[in-house]
Each structure stands twice: as C-alpha cells, then as structure tokens.
Tab-separated table of C-alpha atoms and ligand atoms in Angstrom:
chain	number	residue	atom	x	y	z
A	1	MET	CA	-21.620	1.900	8.714
A	2	ASN	CA	-19.067	3.658	6.493
A	3	LYS	CA	-20.888	6.953	6.666
A	4	ASN	CA	-18.480	9.712	7.629
A	5	LYS	CA	-15.473	7.351	7.609
A	6	THR	CA	-12.325	8.753	6.045
A	7	ALA	CA	-9.528	6.673	4.529
A	8	LEU	CA	-6.089	7.907	3.532
A	9	ILE	CA	-4.492	5.775	0.819
A	10	THR	CA	-0.858	6.209	-0.201
A	11	GLY	CA	0.112	5.146	-3.705
A	12	ALA	CA	-3.419	5.764	-4.966
A	13	THR	CA	-2.325	6.619	-8.523
A	14	SER	CA	-1.885	3.020	-9.655
A	15	GLY	CA	-2.368	-0.676	-8.956
A	16	ILE	CA	-3.550	-1.789	-5.528
A	17	GLY	CA	-3.899	1.727	-4.092
A	18	LYS	CA	-5.974	2.979	-6.994
A	19	ALA	CA	-8.234	-0.100	-6.972
A	20	THR	CA	-8.723	0.375	-3.222
A	21	ALA	CA	-9.787	3.995	-3.752
A	22	TYR	CA	-12.447	2.827	-6.257
A	23	GLU	CA	-13.614	0.032	-3.936
A	24	PHE	CA	-13.868	2.356	-0.922
A	25	ALA	CA	-15.706	4.986	-2.987
A	26	LYS	CA	-18.348	2.373	-3.890
A	27	HIS	CA	-18.937	2.014	-0.153
A	28	ARG	CA	-19.115	5.794	0.332
A	29	ILE	CA	-15.899	6.048	2.351
A	30	GLN	CA	-14.409	9.569	2.128
A	31	LEU	CA	-10.997	9.502	0.507
A	32	VAL	CA	-7.659	11.209	0.880
A	33	ILE	CA	-5.727	9.996	-2.144
A	34	CYS	CA	-1.947	10.391	-2.223
A	35	GLY	CA	0.833	10.021	-4.759
A	36	ARG	CA	3.399	11.920	-6.802
A	37	ARG	CA	1.528	11.903	-10.140
A	38	LEU	CA	-0.890	14.791	-9.687
A	39	ASP	CA	-2.552	14.377	-13.097
A	40	ARG	CA	-3.631	10.863	-12.139
A	41	LEU	CA	-4.879	11.966	-8.717
A	42	LYS	CA	-7.001	14.651	-10.391
A	43	THR	CA	-8.522	12.140	-12.822
A	44	ILE	CA	-9.347	9.733	-9.976
A	45	LYS	CA	-10.912	12.546	-7.945
A	46	ASP	CA	-13.046	13.548	-10.954
A	47	GLU	CA	-14.170	9.949	-11.454
A	48	LEU	CA	-15.020	9.257	-7.806
A	49	GLU	CA	-16.558	12.510	-6.688
A	50	SER	CA	-20.058	11.468	-7.668
A	51	LEU	CA	-19.757	8.652	-5.092
A	52	THR	CA	-17.879	10.239	-2.203
A	53	LYS	CA	-15.833	13.244	-1.113
A	54	VAL	CA	-12.226	13.108	-2.309
A	55	HIS	CA	-9.214	15.163	-1.215
A	56	ILE	CA	-5.844	15.057	-2.969
A	57	LEU	CA	-2.471	15.086	-1.213
A	58	ASN	CA	0.381	15.283	-3.697
A	59	PHE	CA	3.662	14.325	-2.012
A	60	ASP	CA	6.646	11.998	-2.134
A	61	VAL	CA	6.669	9.660	0.892
A	62	ARG	CA	10.488	9.875	0.971
A	63	LYS	CA	10.361	13.547	1.925
A	64	LYS	CA	9.714	13.815	5.646
A	65	SER	CA	8.832	17.515	5.638
A	66	GLU	CA	6.512	17.115	2.610
A	67	VAL	CA	4.706	14.279	4.389
A	68	GLU	CA	4.232	16.294	7.597
A	69	LYS	CA	3.136	19.387	5.679
A	70	ALA	CA	0.658	17.434	3.553
A	71	ILE	CA	-1.036	15.701	6.500
A	72	LYS	CA	-1.137	18.968	8.483
A	73	SER	CA	-2.797	20.677	5.503
A	74	LEU	CA	-5.872	18.429	5.649
A	75	PRO	CA	-9.064	20.476	5.978
A	76	ASP	CA	-11.237	19.921	9.060
A	77	ASN	CA	-13.647	17.607	7.247
A	78	PHE	CA	-10.799	15.262	6.218
A	79	LYS	CA	-8.386	15.489	9.147
A	80	ASN	CA	-9.782	12.614	11.223
A	81	ILE	CA	-8.333	9.631	9.385
A	82	ASP	CA	-10.196	6.451	10.380
A	83	ILE	CA	-8.411	4.114	7.971
A	84	LEU	CA	-4.798	4.425	6.855
A	85	ILE	CA	-3.703	2.271	3.937
A	86	ASN	CA	0.096	2.372	3.797
A	87	ASN	CA	0.430	1.065	0.264
A	88	ALA	CA	2.962	3.279	-1.575
A	89	GLY	CA	5.987	1.249	-2.523
A	90	ASN	CA	7.756	-0.674	-5.213
A	91	ALA	CA	10.622	-3.008	-5.967
A	92	HIS	CA	13.531	-1.309	-7.724
A	93	GLY	CA	15.836	-3.680	-9.591
A	94	PHE	CA	16.275	-7.456	-9.569
A	95	ASP	CA	19.971	-8.151	-9.058
A	96	PRO	CA	22.053	-10.427	-6.872
A	97	ILE	CA	23.430	-8.637	-3.825
A	98	GLN	CA	26.974	-8.482	-5.228
A	99	THR	CA	25.940	-6.418	-8.256
A	100	GLY	CA	22.944	-4.597	-6.791
A	101	ASN	CA	22.501	-0.901	-7.456
A	102	ILE	CA	22.837	1.246	-4.332
A	103	ASP	CA	20.348	3.815	-5.641
A	104	ASP	CA	17.770	1.002	-5.973
A	105	TRP	CA	18.500	-0.088	-2.401
A	106	ASP	CA	18.083	3.492	-1.149
A	107	ALA	CA	14.786	3.849	-3.035
A	108	MET	CA	13.313	0.671	-1.514
A	109	ILE	CA	14.376	1.440	2.054
A	110	ASP	CA	13.407	5.115	1.753
A	111	ILE	CA	9.979	4.493	0.179
A	112	ASN	CA	8.816	1.104	1.447
A	113	VAL	CA	10.111	1.455	5.006
A	114	LYS	CA	10.916	5.073	5.912
A	115	GLY	CA	8.042	6.494	3.844
A	116	LEU	CA	5.565	4.191	5.573
A	117	LEU	CA	6.955	5.345	8.926
A	118	TYR	CA	6.758	9.062	8.037
A	119	VAL	CA	3.124	8.776	6.960
A	120	SER	CA	2.237	6.698	10.027
A	121	LYS	CA	3.981	9.158	12.349
A	122	ALA	CA	1.922	12.005	10.888
A	123	VAL	CA	-1.419	10.159	11.065
A	124	ILE	CA	-1.230	8.134	14.300
A	125	PRO	CA	-1.413	10.972	16.903
A	126	ASN	CA	-4.950	11.851	15.791
A	127	MET	CA	-5.961	8.179	16.012
A	128	VAL	CA	-4.467	7.921	19.505
A	129	GLU	CA	-6.287	11.056	20.566
A	130	ARG	CA	-9.589	9.664	19.274
A	131	GLN	CA	-8.810	6.150	20.587
A	132	SER	CA	-9.825	4.638	17.299
A	133	GLY	CA	-8.425	3.826	13.884
A	134	HIS	CA	-7.387	1.073	11.505
A	135	ILE	CA	-3.969	0.866	9.881
A	136	ILE	CA	-3.322	-1.542	7.032
A	137	ASN	CA	0.228	-1.906	5.819
A	138	ILE	CA	0.686	-3.510	2.427
A	139	GLY	CA	3.577	-5.905	2.897
A	140	SER	CA	4.269	-8.767	0.526
A	141	SER	CA	4.908	-12.481	0.351
A	142	ALA	CA	8.480	-11.132	-0.023
A	143	GLY	CA	8.179	-10.112	3.619
A	144	LYS	CA	7.527	-13.710	4.651
A	145	GLU	CA	10.154	-15.537	2.612
A	146	VAL	CA	13.220	-14.311	0.693
A	147	TYR	CA	13.942	-15.338	-2.892
A	148	PRO	CA	17.020	-15.080	-5.145
A	149	LYS	CA	17.686	-11.475	-6.250
A	150	GLY	CA	14.941	-10.263	-3.911
A	151	ASN	CA	17.458	-9.211	-1.227
A	152	VAL	CA	16.723	-5.566	-0.356
A	153	TYR	CA	13.078	-5.620	-1.533
A	154	CYS	CA	12.510	-8.690	0.676
A	155	ALA	CA	14.284	-6.911	3.553
A	156	SER	CA	12.057	-3.856	3.131
A	157	LYS	CA	8.931	-6.019	3.262
A	158	HIS	CA	10.202	-8.054	6.228
A	159	ALA	CA	10.593	-4.636	7.892
A	160	VAL	CA	7.004	-3.717	6.996
A	161	ILE	CA	5.753	-6.861	8.737
A	162	ALA	CA	7.950	-6.230	11.810
A	163	ILE	CA	6.744	-2.622	11.975
A	164	THR	CA	3.127	-3.785	11.622
A	165	ASP	CA	3.439	-6.266	14.480
A	166	SER	CA	5.170	-3.626	16.631
A	167	MET	CA	2.508	-1.028	15.830
A	168	ARG	CA	-0.182	-3.506	16.907
A	169	LEU	CA	1.510	-3.851	20.295
A	170	ASP	CA	2.130	-0.148	20.834
A	171	LEU	CA	-1.316	0.929	19.675
A	172	ASN	CA	-3.185	-1.836	21.508
A	173	PRO	CA	-3.979	0.389	24.542
A	174	PHE	CA	-5.789	2.822	22.232
A	175	GLY	CA	-8.088	0.365	20.470
A	176	ILE	CA	-6.390	0.920	17.115
A	177	LYS	CA	-6.446	-2.052	14.726
A	178	VAL	CA	-3.242	-2.805	12.812
A	179	ALA	CA	-2.859	-5.348	10.037
A	180	SER	CA	-0.590	-6.371	7.208
A	181	ILE	CA	-1.887	-7.723	3.932
A	182	ASN	CA	0.807	-9.596	2.073
A	183	PRO	CA	0.164	-10.412	-1.576
A	184	GLY	CA	2.135	-12.607	-3.936
A	185	LEU	CA	2.190	-11.726	-7.629
A	186	VAL	CA	-0.229	-8.908	-8.497
A	187	GLU	CA	-0.414	-7.646	-12.072
A	188	THR	CA	0.124	-3.878	-11.768
A	189	GLU	CA	2.757	-1.350	-12.847
A	190	PHE	CA	4.986	-2.967	-10.216
A	191	SER	CA	7.040	-4.996	-12.712
A	192	GLN	CA	7.480	-1.962	-15.014
A	193	VAL	CA	8.999	-0.081	-12.090
A	194	ARG	CA	11.103	-3.024	-10.915
A	195	PHE	CA	12.576	-3.732	-14.353
A	196	LYS	CA	12.620	-0.050	-15.362
A	197	GLY	CA	10.477	-0.830	-18.383
A	198	ASP	CA	12.863	-3.384	-19.968
A	199	GLN	CA	11.553	-6.533	-21.700
A	200	ASN	CA	11.601	-8.583	-18.450
A	201	ALA	CA	8.776	-6.408	-17.147
A	202	ASN	CA	6.352	-7.900	-19.655
A	203	THR	CA	7.137	-11.536	-18.853
A	204	VAL	CA	6.442	-11.452	-15.097
A	205	TYR	CA	2.717	-12.175	-15.317
A	206	LYS	CA	2.778	-14.334	-18.473
A	207	GLY	CA	1.602	-17.968	-18.522
A	208	PHE	CA	-0.592	-17.877	-15.432
A	209	LYS	CA	-3.413	-15.834	-13.964
A	210	ALA	CA	-1.850	-13.363	-11.561
A	211	LEU	CA	-3.776	-11.595	-8.827
A	212	GLN	CA	-5.375	-8.371	-10.013
A	213	ALA	CA	-5.272	-5.122	-8.048
A	214	GLU	CA	-9.063	-5.416	-7.577
A	215	ASP	CA	-8.618	-8.799	-5.830
A	216	ILE	CA	-6.497	-7.135	-3.157
A	217	ALA	CA	-8.796	-4.102	-2.955
A	218	ASP	CA	-11.700	-6.480	-2.281
A	219	ILE	CA	-9.769	-8.113	0.534
A	220	ILE	CA	-8.770	-4.749	1.997
A	221	TYR	CA	-12.433	-3.726	2.061
A	222	PHE	CA	-13.349	-7.039	3.732
A	223	VAL	CA	-10.691	-6.437	6.398
A	224	ILE	CA	-11.802	-2.878	7.157
A	225	SER	CA	-15.485	-3.786	7.232
A	226	ARG	CA	-15.310	-6.404	10.036
A	227	PRO	CA	-17.071	-5.589	13.323
A	228	THR	CA	-15.226	-3.378	15.822
A	229	HIS	CA	-14.042	-6.336	17.937
A	230	VAL	CA	-12.517	-8.215	14.965
A	231	ASN	CA	-9.003	-7.468	13.675
A	232	ILE	CA	-7.660	-9.564	10.807
A	233	ALA	CA	-4.027	-9.045	11.711
A	234	ASP	CA	-2.064	-10.738	8.950
A	235	LEU	CA	-2.964	-12.144	5.546
A	236	LEU	CA	-0.866	-13.949	2.917
A	237	VAL	CA	-2.587	-13.963	-0.485
A	238	PHE	CA	-1.326	-15.836	-3.555
A	239	PRO	CA	-2.806	-16.373	-6.983
A	240	THR	CA	-3.846	-20.029	-7.234
A	241	ALA	CA	-0.957	-20.709	-9.603
A	242	GLN	CA	1.604	-19.574	-7.014
A	243	ALA	CA	2.635	-21.847	-4.123
A	244	ASN	CA	5.453	-19.712	-2.717
A	245	ASN	CA	7.816	-16.998	-3.960
A	246	THR	CA	9.712	-19.365	-6.239
A	247	THR	CA	7.014	-21.825	-7.329
A	248	VAL	CA	4.544	-20.693	-9.970
A	249	LYS	CA	2.686	-23.121	-12.223
A	250	LYS	CA	2.944	-21.633	-15.709
A	251	ASN	CA	1.427	-22.845	-18.963
A	252	ILE	CA	4.388	-21.758	-21.074
B	1	LIG	P1	2.249	0.130	-8.647
B	1	LIG	O1	3.594	0.407	-9.221
B	1	LIG	O2	1.112	-0.079	-9.582
B	1	LIG	O3	1.853	1.273	-7.611
B	1	LIG	C1	2.790	1.835	-6.740
B	1	LIG	C2	2.180	3.072	-6.088
B	1	LIG	O4	3.120	3.581	-5.121
B	1	LIG	C3	1.915	4.173	-7.085
B	1	LIG	O5	0.654	4.753	-6.823
B	1	LIG	C4	3.010	5.178	-6.816
B	1	LIG	O6	2.535	6.514	-7.014
B	1	LIG	C5	3.281	4.973	-5.319
B	1	LIG	N1	4.629	5.387	-4.978
B	1	LIG	C6	5.798	4.809	-5.365
B	1	LIG	N2	6.839	5.530	-4.910
B	1	LIG	C7	6.311	6.588	-4.232
B	1	LIG	C8	6.879	7.696	-3.546
B	1	LIG	N3	8.209	7.887	-3.474
B	1	LIG	N4	6.040	8.602	-2.966
B	1	LIG	C9	4.707	8.445	-3.046
B	1	LIG	N5	4.108	7.416	-3.663
B	1	LIG	C10	4.906	6.506	-4.259
B	1	LIG	O7	2.444	-1.153	-7.722
B	1	LIG	P2	1.446	-2.002	-6.797
B	1	LIG	O8	0.099	-1.442	-6.788
B	1	LIG	O9	1.630	-3.412	-7.171
B	1	LIG	O10	2.161	-1.791	-5.385
B	1	LIG	C11	1.508	-1.277	-4.246
B	1	LIG	C12	2.095	-1.937	-3.007
B	1	LIG	O11	1.872	-3.340	-3.069
B	1	LIG	C13	3.608	-1.752	-2.859
B	1	LIG	O12	3.913	-1.512	-1.511
B	1	LIG	C14	4.156	-3.101	-3.307
B	1	LIG	O13	5.401	-3.386	-2.729
B	1	LIG	C15	3.071	-4.024	-2.797
B	1	LIG	N6	3.007	-5.338	-3.401
B	1	LIG	C16	2.895	-5.484	-4.764
B	1	LIG	C17	2.851	-6.758	-5.313
B	1	LIG	C18	2.799	-6.999	-6.786
B	1	LIG	O14	3.115	-8.130	-7.217
B	1	LIG	N7	2.395	-6.042	-7.599
B	1	LIG	C19	2.847	-7.943	-4.454
B	1	LIG	C20	2.994	-7.672	-3.051
B	1	LIG	C21	3.037	-6.415	-2.555
B	1	LIG	P3	3.344	7.702	-7.738
B	1	LIG	O15	4.344	7.056	-8.663
B	1	LIG	O16	2.286	8.489	-8.440
B	1	LIG	O17	3.968	8.437	-6.615
B	2	LIG	C1	5.644	-8.325	-4.897
B	2	LIG	C2	5.666	-9.796	-5.117
B	2	LIG	O1	7.138	-11.759	-5.800
B	2	LIG	O2	7.611	-9.619	-6.801
B	2	LIG	O3	5.837	-7.998	-3.580
B	2	LIG	O4	8.172	-10.016	-4.520
B	2	LIG	S1	7.229	-10.300	-5.574
C-alpha cells in the first residue's frame, strides 16, 4: 500500500519530524527529509537508506526563495509528494506579552506560520494536478487553548489550525486530505529551543511521563494509513498526566 509513496517531512532533524521519518521508513515510504542541520540530515539518510529511498532538502522554511528552489530541485523520482508533514516549528521564549521579545515573536510567526505556508504553496500545485495528496500540519494543544506566557506561540498554532481547516475546504474539490495533529507536552528539543538552553528547559518534562516523539509519529502513521475515503481531520493528543494546557499531574 505504501509502495512508491513519497512523504516530505519538514523539521526532520529532531523530535517529532525525525521520529516520523523513522516510522515511515519502516513502512517503506520514500522520504524527502528537510531541515537546516545538514549533518543530522545526512546521518538520518545513512541510517534509513537500507529501508527506503531518502532525499535531503537543506533549507530554512523562513526563506521563501530557498523553499521554492529546494522543492523545484526535487529529482523526478521524488517530485510527486503524496504526503506532506508540515512539522518544522518551535516556541521561542516564554514571557508575558508586555516583556516579550520581538525577535522571538518574529521567529514564531515566520517559522510556524509563514514557513508552513511557503512549503505548502510549493508542494500543493503538484497534488492538485494529480488530484491526490495528504497534508498533515503539526499544530499544538496551544492552538486550541491559550495559556499564560504562551501568547504568540499560541497565536501561531491557532493560525496553523485555521490554515488547516481552510486548506481542507479549498482542496476538497481535488480529493486532497488535510489534517492537523495537535499534541500537548512532547519531550523533544522543543523546551531547549524555547528556553534557549537555560535551566527551565530541563524542568518542563520532570515529574510526569510526557509524550515521546515516537508516540506522535505512531499516530501520524495511523492517520496516513487509513483507507482513501477516511480523513482524520483533527486530533488533540495529551500525555495521560495532562488534562489541559495548565493542568499537569506531577509527582514532584
Ligand atoms: P524539536 O525542537 O525537537 O524539532 C523542531 C524541528 O523543526 C527541527 O527539526 C528543526 O530543524 C525544525 N526547524 C525549526 N526551525 C526551522 C526553520 N527555520 N527552518 C527549517 N526547519 C526548522 O521540536 P518538536 O519535534 O517538539 O517540534 C516539532 C513540531 O511539533 C513543532 O511545530 C512544534 O511546535 C510542535 N509541537 C511540539 C510539542 C512539544 O511539546 N514538543 C507539542 C505540540 C506541538 P533544524 O533546526 O535542523 O532546522
Ligand atoms: C507545545 C506544547 O504546552 O509547550 O506545543 O505549548 S506547549
């Protein structure tokens, strides 16, 4: 069933994107793996090539012309993207709105929202032409409910969900599936990026069992492996210890 399917995964160098690349490779899905850290992409390609074909695209999703150039550069055997996983993104900073850092705000809007749009814009025409495709946008529980100091990150993820729902409408005539998968706390490099490596980064996942990147990768594979007539449009996924964005049962 996955034979000859090709998936493009943004943010494949770490966390959810990387785990998804490994999960898809197990199922023999061809991979286009994307990210800024080329050394990591090369290692992943080396590790997965015994399972499936892997092509690297090394670009920053913020840079519109880099995105267009990268997608246009895909060789013939990789250019028909069947599955797009718009995953690249991060939170930058954790400050109340009145003291927030404007560079952090720019990073979150430019990467999480505009980057997702640039990649989608480059990939969708081929899906429309072939009247088939599956787009999964990685949103967040932060896109469902705001929390203190979440401000611009929450806004960026609310935008991801709005864009996902709009894409589903616009792409409906072409038989293209569109979904958002919205996790709560997942233990990845996310908190290191958000807290810029300070001591808060190490406390985020302490005292409870957070979701692991592989848990989300599993779910992504489940979503993309449903029959053609089934589209799981929207998922909210918490670790058992988390009830909403501000309620986490911790043992310490
Ligand atoms: P990681 O920090 O582990 O991974 C982030 C990935 O995004 C990396 O591969 C990174 O690659 C890529 N990325 C970041 N900025 C850019 C950029 N400018 N251009 C290209 N790629 C970029 O975090 P997660 O795996 O946790 O995050 C993945 C997605 O999941 C994000 O959208 C995040 O918002 C979302 N999410 C995470 C949750 C969590 O608790 N961890 C919960 C809910 C949603 P590189 O640096 O090599 O470019
Ligand atoms: C990541 C989950 O709670 O840090 O999107 O916003 S949270």
